[in-house]
Short mmCIF file of C-alpha atoms in Angstrom, two decimals:
data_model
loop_
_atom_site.label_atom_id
_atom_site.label_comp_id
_atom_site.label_asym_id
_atom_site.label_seq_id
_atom_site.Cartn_x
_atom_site.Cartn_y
_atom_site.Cartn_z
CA UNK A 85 -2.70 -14.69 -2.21
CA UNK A 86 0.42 -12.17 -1.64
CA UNK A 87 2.04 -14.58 1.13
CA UNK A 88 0.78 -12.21 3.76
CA UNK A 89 -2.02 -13.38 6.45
CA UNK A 90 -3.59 -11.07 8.63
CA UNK A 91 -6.01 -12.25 11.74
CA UNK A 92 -8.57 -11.69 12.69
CA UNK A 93 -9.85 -10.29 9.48
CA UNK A 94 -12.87 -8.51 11.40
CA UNK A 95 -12.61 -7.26 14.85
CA UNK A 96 -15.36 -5.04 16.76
CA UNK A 97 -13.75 -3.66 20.52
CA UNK A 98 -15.02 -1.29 23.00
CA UNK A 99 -12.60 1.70 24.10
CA UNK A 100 -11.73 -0.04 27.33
CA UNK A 101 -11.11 -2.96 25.62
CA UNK A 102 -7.25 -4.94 24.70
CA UNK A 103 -6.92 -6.87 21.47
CA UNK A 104 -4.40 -7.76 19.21
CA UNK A 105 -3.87 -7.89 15.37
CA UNK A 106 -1.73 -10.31 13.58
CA UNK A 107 0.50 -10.75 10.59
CA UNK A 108 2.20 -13.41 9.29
CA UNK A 109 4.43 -13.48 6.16
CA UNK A 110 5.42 -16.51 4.57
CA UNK A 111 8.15 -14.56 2.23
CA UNK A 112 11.26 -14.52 3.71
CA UNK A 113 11.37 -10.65 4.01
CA UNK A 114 12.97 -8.83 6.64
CA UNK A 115 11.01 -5.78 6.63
CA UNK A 116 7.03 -5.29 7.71
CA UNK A 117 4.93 -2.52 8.13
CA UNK A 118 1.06 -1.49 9.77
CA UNK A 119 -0.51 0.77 7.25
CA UNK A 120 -4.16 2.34 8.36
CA UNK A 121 -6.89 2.16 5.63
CA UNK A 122 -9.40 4.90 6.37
CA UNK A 123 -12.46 5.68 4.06
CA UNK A 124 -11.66 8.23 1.13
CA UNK A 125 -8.03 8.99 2.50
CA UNK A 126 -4.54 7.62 1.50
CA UNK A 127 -3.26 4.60 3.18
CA UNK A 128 -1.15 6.35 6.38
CA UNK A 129 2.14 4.49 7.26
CA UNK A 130 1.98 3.66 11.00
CA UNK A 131 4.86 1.50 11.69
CA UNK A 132 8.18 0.08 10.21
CA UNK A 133 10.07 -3.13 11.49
CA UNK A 134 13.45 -4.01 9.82
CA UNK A 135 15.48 -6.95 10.98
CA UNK A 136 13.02 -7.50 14.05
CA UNK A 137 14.23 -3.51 14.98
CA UNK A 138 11.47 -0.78 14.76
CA UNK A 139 12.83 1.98 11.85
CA UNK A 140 10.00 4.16 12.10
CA UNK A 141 6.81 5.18 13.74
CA UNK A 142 4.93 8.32 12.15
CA UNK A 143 3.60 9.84 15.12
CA UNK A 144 1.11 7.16 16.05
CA UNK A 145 -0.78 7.75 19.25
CA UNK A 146 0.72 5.34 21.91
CA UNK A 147 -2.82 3.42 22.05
CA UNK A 148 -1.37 1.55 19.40
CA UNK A 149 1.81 -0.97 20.05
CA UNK A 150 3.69 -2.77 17.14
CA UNK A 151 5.77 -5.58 18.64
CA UNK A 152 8.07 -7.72 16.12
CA UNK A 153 9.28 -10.91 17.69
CA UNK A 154 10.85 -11.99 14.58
CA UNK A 155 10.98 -11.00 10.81
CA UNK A 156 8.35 -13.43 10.16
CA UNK A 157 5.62 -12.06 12.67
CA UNK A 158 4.52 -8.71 13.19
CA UNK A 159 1.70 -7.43 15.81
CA UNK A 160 -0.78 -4.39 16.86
CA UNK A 161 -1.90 -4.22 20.29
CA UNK A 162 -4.69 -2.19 21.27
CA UNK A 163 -5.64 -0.40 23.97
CA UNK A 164 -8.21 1.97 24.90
CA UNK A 165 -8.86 2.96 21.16
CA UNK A 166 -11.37 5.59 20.08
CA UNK A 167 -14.18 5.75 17.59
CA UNK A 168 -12.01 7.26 15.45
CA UNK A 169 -9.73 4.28 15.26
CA UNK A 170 -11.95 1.96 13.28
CA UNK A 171 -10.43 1.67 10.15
CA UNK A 172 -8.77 -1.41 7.84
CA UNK A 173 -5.70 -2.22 9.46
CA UNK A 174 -2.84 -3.44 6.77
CA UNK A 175 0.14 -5.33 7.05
CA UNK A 176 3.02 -5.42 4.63
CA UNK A 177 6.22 -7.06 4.29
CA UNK A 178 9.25 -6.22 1.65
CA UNK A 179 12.82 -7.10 1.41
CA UNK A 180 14.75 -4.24 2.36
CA UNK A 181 17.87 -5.59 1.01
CA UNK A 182 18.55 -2.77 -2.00
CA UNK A 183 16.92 0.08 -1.75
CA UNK A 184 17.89 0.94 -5.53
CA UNK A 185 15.72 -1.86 -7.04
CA UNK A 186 12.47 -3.83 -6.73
CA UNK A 187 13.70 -6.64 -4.22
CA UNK A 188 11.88 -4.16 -1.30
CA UNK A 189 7.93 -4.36 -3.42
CA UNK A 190 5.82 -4.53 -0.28
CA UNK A 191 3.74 -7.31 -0.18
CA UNK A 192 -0.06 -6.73 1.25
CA UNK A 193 -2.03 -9.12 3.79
CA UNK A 194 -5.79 -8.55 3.35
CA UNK A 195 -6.18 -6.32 6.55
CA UNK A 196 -8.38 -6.37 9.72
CA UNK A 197 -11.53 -4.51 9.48
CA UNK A 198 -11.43 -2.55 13.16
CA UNK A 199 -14.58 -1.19 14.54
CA UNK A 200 -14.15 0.43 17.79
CA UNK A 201 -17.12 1.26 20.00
CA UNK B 641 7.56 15.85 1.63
CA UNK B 642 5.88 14.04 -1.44
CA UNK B 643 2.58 14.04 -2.07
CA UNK B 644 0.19 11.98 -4.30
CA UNK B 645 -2.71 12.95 -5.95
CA UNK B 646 -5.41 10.94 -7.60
CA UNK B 647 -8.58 13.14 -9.05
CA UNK B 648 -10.51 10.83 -9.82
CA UNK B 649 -12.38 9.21 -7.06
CA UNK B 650 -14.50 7.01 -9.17
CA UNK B 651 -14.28 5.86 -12.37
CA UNK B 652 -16.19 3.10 -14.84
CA UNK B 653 -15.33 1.57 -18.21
CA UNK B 654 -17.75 -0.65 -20.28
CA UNK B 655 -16.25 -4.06 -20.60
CA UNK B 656 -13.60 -4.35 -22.88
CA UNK B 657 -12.94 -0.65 -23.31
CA UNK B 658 -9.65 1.33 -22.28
CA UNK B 659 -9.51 3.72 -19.49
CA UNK B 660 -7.12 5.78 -18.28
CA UNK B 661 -6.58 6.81 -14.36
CA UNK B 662 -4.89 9.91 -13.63
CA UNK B 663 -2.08 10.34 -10.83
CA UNK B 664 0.12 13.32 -10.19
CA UNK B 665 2.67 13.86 -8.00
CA UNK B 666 5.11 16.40 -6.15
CA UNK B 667 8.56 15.78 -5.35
CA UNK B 668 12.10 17.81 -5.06
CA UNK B 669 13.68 14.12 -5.93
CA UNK B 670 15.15 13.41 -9.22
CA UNK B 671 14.88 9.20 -8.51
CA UNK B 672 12.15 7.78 -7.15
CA UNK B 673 9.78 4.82 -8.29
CA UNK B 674 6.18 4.84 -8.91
CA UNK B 675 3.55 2.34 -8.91
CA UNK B 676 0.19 1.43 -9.09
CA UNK B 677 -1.84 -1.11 -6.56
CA UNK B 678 -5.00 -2.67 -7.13
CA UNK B 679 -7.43 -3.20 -4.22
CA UNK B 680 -10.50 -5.68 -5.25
CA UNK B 681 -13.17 -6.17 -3.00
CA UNK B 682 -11.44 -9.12 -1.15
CA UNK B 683 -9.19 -6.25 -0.19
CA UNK B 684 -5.80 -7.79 -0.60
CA UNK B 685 -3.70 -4.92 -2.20
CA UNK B 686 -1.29 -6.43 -5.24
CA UNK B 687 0.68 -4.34 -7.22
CA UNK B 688 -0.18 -3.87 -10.82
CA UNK B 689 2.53 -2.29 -12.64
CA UNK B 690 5.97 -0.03 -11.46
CA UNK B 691 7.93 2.75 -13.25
CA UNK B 692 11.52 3.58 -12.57
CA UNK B 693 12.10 7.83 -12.72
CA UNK B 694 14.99 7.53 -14.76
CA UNK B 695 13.96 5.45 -17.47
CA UNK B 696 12.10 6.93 -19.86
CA UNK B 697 10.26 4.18 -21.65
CA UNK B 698 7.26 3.65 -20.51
CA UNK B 699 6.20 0.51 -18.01
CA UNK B 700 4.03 -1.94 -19.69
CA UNK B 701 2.35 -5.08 -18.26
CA UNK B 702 -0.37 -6.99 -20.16
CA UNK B 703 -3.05 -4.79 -20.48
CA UNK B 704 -1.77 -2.35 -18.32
CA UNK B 705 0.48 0.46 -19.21
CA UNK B 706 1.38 3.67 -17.99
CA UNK B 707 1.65 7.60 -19.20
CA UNK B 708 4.91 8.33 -17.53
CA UNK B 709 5.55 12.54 -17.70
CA UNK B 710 8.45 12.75 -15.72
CA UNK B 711 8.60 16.38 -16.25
CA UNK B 712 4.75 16.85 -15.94
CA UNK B 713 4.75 14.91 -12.45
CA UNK B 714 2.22 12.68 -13.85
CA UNK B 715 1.74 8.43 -13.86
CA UNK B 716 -1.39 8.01 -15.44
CA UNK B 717 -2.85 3.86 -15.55
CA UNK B 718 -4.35 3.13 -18.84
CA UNK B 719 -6.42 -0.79 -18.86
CA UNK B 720 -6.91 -1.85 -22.14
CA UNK B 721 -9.78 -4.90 -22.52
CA UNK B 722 -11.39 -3.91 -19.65
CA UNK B 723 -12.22 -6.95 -17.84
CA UNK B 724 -15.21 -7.41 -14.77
CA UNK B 725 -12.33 -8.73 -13.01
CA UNK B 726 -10.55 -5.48 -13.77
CA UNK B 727 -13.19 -3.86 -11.06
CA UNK B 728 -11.28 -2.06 -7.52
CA UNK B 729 -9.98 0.20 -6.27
CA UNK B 730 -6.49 1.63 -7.99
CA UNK B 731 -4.06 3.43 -5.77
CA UNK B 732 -0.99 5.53 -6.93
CA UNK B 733 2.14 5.09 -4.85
CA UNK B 734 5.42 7.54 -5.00
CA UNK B 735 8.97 6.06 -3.16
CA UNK B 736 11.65 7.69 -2.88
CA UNK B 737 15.00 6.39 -4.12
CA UNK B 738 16.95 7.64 -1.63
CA UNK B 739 18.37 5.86 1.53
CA UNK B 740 16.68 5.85 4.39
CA UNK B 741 13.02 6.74 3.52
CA UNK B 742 13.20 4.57 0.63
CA UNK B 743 10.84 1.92 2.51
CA UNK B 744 8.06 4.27 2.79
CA UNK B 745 5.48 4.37 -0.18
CA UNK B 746 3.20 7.87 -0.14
CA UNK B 747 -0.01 6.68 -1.32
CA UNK B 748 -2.52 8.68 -2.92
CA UNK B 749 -6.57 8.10 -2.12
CA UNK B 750 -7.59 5.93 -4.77
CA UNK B 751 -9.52 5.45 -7.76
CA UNK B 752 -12.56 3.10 -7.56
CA UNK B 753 -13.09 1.50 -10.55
CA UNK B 754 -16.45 0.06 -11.87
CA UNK B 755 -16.18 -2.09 -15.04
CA UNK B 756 -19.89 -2.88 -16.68
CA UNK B 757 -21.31 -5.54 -18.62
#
């Protein structure tokens, strides 16, 4: 185990549907990121929390909405998703301390497998 | 922008063999960090080995080294003693060095890696 939990680690919604995803990590990093996992493509970086403050969001669709309460917990909700959307949801967390050595490795959860239909 | 490119989308090894996954990359950076992540079936994604651009000697961890060609843009994964436990999927990552975008990894699509008996 990386120290990262995700929940629930299966989720099937229909478009009209709201849910949330979860991640908790249990690292003391201030830095966590959503990362979607779709089949036979790179992992695409959705989201970036650092110190609780959103750093970056790579032109995800506004279906999708990362809250960050604190540094330990880090959510998706979802709303209206399309078919499209189904994918392995990932969660990460780093330290973001110095960006000129390893402190920031990004730790993995094991993901939420989202079917939407 | 970087990119990451893995050719190979499957690979397999007979047990206790070597084999070697290929990554190449593109980048205008002179510093950056590579890595590779394994993904096993239970999909948690840990990281196997990491390179640092500016040193030249190669990264070795266990049975895992890597074929760093700075010039050549290329991070190859070689697994020596090829273990079934060895088995997943094998991602190439690129980040960048430099402040700011330094906490995003570019991932490339992943090598799936079948070890036989």
């Amino acid at each position: 185990e990386t120290g990262v939990t995700q929940t629930p680690r299966h989720l099937v919604m229909g478009m009209t549907n709201k849910k949330s995803l979860k991640c908790e990590q249990h690292l003391g990093h201030n830095a966590m990121y959503w990362y979607k996992q779709s089949a036979k493509k790179p992992l695409e970086l959705m989201f970036v929390y650092n110190f609780k403050e959103q750093t970056e969001n790579n032109s995800v669709p506004s279906r999708f909405s990362p809250e960050c309460p604190n540094s330990s917990h880090l959510f998706l909700h979802l709303h209206t998703l399309q078919p499209e959307d189904s994918a392995l949801y990932l969660c990460a967390s780093s330290q973001d301390w110095d960006i000129s050595g390893f402190y920031n490795e990004q730790f993995f959860g094991p993901g939420t497998r989202l079917t939407v239909l | 922008a970087q990119t990451v490119t893995q050719s190979q989308p499957e690979m397999s090894v007979q047990e206790a063999e070597t084999v070697t996954l290929s990554c190449t990359y593109d980048t205008s950076e002179s510093d950056y960090y590579l890595f590779w992540y394994k993904q096993p079936p239970s999909r948690q994604m840990i990281l196997v080995i990491r390179q640092e651009a500016y040193k030249q000697q190669n990264a070795t961890e266990n049975r895992f080294s890597v074929n760093f060609q700075k010039a050549a843009k290329s991070f190859s994964l070689k697994i020596s003693d090829s273990q079934l436990g060895d088995a997943a999927m094998y991602f190439c990552a690129y980040r960048s060095a430099s402040s700011g975008s330094a906490r995003q990894l570019t991932f490339g699509s992943g090598t799936q890696l079948t070890v036989l008996p």
